[in-house]
Short mmCIF file of C-alpha atoms in Angstrom, two decimals:
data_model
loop_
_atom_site.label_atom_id
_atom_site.label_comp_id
_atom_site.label_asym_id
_atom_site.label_seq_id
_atom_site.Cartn_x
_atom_site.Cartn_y
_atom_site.Cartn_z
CA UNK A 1 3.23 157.32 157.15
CA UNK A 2 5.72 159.28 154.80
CA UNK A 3 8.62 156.42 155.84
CA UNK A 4 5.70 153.84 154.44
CA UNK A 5 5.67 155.28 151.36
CA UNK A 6 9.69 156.21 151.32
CA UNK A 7 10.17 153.03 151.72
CA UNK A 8 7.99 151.03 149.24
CA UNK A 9 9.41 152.31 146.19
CA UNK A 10 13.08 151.47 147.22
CA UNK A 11 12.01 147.80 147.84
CA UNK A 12 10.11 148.14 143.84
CA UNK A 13 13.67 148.94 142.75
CA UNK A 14 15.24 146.63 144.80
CA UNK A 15 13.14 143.80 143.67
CA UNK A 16 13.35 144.71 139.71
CA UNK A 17 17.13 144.84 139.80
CA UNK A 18 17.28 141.64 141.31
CA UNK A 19 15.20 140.42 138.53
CA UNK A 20 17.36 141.49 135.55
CA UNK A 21 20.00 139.58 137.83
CA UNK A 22 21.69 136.36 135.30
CA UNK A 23 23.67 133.73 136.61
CA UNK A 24 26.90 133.29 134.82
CA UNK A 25 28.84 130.39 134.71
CA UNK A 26 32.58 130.53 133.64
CA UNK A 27 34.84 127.85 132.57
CA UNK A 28 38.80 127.33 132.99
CA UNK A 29 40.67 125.27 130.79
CA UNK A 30 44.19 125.13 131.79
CA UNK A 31 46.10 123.93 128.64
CA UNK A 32 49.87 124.65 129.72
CA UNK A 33 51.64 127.37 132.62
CA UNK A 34 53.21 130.22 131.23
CA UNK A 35 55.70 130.57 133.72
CA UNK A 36 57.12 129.10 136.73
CA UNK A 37 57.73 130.91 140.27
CA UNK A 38 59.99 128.58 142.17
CA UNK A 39 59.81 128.65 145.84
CA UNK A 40 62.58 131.24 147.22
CA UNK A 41 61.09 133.61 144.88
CA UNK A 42 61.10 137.24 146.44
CA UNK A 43 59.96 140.42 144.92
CA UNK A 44 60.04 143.96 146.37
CA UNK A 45 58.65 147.31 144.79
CA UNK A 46 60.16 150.38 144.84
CA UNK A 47 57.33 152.93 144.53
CA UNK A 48 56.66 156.30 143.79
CA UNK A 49 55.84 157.99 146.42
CA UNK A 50 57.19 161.53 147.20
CA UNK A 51 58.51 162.42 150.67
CA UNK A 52 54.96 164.37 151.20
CA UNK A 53 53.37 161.27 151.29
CA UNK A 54 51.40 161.61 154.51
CA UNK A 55 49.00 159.51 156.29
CA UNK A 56 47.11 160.13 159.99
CA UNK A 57 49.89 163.03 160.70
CA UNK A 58 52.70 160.28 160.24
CA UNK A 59 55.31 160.32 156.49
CA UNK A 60 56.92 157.66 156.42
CA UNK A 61 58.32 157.46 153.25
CA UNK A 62 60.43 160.16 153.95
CA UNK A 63 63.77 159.38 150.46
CA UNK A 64 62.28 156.02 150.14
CA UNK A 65 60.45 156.72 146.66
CA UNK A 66 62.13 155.88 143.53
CA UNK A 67 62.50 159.43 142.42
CA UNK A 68 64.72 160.30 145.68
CA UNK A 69 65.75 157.28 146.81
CA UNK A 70 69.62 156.96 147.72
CA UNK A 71 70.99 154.83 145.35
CA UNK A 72 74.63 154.50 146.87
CA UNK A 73 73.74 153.75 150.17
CA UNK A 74 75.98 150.88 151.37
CA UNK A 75 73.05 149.56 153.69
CA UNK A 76 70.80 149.06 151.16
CA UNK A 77 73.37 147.49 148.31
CA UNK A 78 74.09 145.13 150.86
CA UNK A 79 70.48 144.26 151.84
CA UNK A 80 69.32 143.83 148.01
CA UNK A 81 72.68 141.91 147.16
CA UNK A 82 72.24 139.46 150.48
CA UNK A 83 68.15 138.63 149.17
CA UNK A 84 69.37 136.49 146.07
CA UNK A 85 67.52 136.19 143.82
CA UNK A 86 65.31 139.00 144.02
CA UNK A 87 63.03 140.83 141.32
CA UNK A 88 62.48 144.95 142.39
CA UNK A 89 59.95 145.78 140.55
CA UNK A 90 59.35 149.83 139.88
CA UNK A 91 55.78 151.08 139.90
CA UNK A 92 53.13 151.08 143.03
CA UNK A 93 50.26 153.40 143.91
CA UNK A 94 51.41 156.82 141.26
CA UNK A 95 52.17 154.62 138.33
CA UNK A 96 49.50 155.80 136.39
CA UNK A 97 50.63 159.21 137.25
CA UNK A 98 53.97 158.81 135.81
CA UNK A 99 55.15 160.78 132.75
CA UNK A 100 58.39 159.56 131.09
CA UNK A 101 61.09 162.07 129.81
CA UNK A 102 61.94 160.23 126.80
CA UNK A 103 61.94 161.92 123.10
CA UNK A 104 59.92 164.89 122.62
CA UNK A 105 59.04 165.25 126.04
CA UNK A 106 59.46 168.72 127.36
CA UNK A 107 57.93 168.77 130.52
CA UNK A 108 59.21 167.02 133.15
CA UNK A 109 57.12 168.06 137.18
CA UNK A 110 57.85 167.18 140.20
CA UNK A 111 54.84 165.10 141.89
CA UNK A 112 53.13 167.76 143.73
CA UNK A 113 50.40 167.81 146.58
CA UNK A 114 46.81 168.06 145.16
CA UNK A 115 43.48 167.64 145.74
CA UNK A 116 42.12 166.66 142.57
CA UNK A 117 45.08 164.04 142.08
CA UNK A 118 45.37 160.08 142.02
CA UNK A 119 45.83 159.85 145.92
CA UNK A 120 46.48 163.33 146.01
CA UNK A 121 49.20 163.94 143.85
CA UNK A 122 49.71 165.58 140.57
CA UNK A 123 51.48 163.96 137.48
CA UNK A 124 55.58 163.68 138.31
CA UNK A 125 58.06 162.30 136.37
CA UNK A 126 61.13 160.30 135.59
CA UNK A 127 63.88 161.73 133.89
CA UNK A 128 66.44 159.55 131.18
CA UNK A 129 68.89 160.58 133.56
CA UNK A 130 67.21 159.02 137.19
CA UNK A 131 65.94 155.59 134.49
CA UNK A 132 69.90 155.26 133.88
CA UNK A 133 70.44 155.48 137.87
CA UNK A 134 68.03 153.04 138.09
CA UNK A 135 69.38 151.01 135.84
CA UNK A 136 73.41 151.02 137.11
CA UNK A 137 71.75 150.20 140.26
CA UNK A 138 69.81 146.93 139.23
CA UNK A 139 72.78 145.82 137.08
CA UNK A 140 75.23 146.98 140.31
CA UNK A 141 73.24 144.67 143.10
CA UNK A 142 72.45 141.96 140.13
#
């Protein structure tokens, strides 16, 4: 008898939400593309992601993030120069975690493990210095 009456008032609410429910109806008008992707277009990200990036006991990423990522290494020169054309695109998962040393920026942390943290990390950052890496590196593989 207590399920009975458990029960009852979640179907009330269920029923007056579905009530207050509106159909919407939304219209595209497609005036003129922005841009054009032709069809050998291939993009990549480099992401963020610190070697303590773990999942199910297994880290993959290992120096793969753009913060430790080996920027001379022959291998992957080659492999980026060889995809042509190719956009790399720098973001992924800790974007919005990303503080830029630029200006009057003092602080500049290391992405660190923590609980309370966009997929478990704290805030890191990229230094002017690693950005100009970056940079030499994009303009190096074209």
């Amino acid at each position: 008898m207590n399920f009975r009456f458990a029960f009852c008032p979640i179907i009330l609410l269920l029923s007056v939400s579905l009530s207050f429910a509106q159909n919407v109806n939304v219209v595209i008008h497609r005036a003129a593309s922005i841009a054009k992707t032709d069809d050998n277009f291939v993009c990549v990200t480099l992401d963020w992601w610190p070697a303590e990036k773990c999942d199910y006991n297994q880290c993959p990423w290992g120096k793969a993030g753009i913060l430790n990522l080996d920027l001379r290494y022959g291998a992957l020169i080659n492999a980026i120069k060889a995809i042509n054309p190719l956009r790399i695109k720098v973001g992924g998962s800790l974007q919005d975690n990303v503080v830029y040393k630029v200006g009057e920026v003092s602080s500049c942390p290391n992405f660190m493990k923590r609980e309370d943290g966009l997929f478990g990390f704290s805030q890191g950052c990229l230094s002017m210095e690693r950005w100009d890496q970056l940079n030499r590196f994009f303009n190096h593989t074209g």
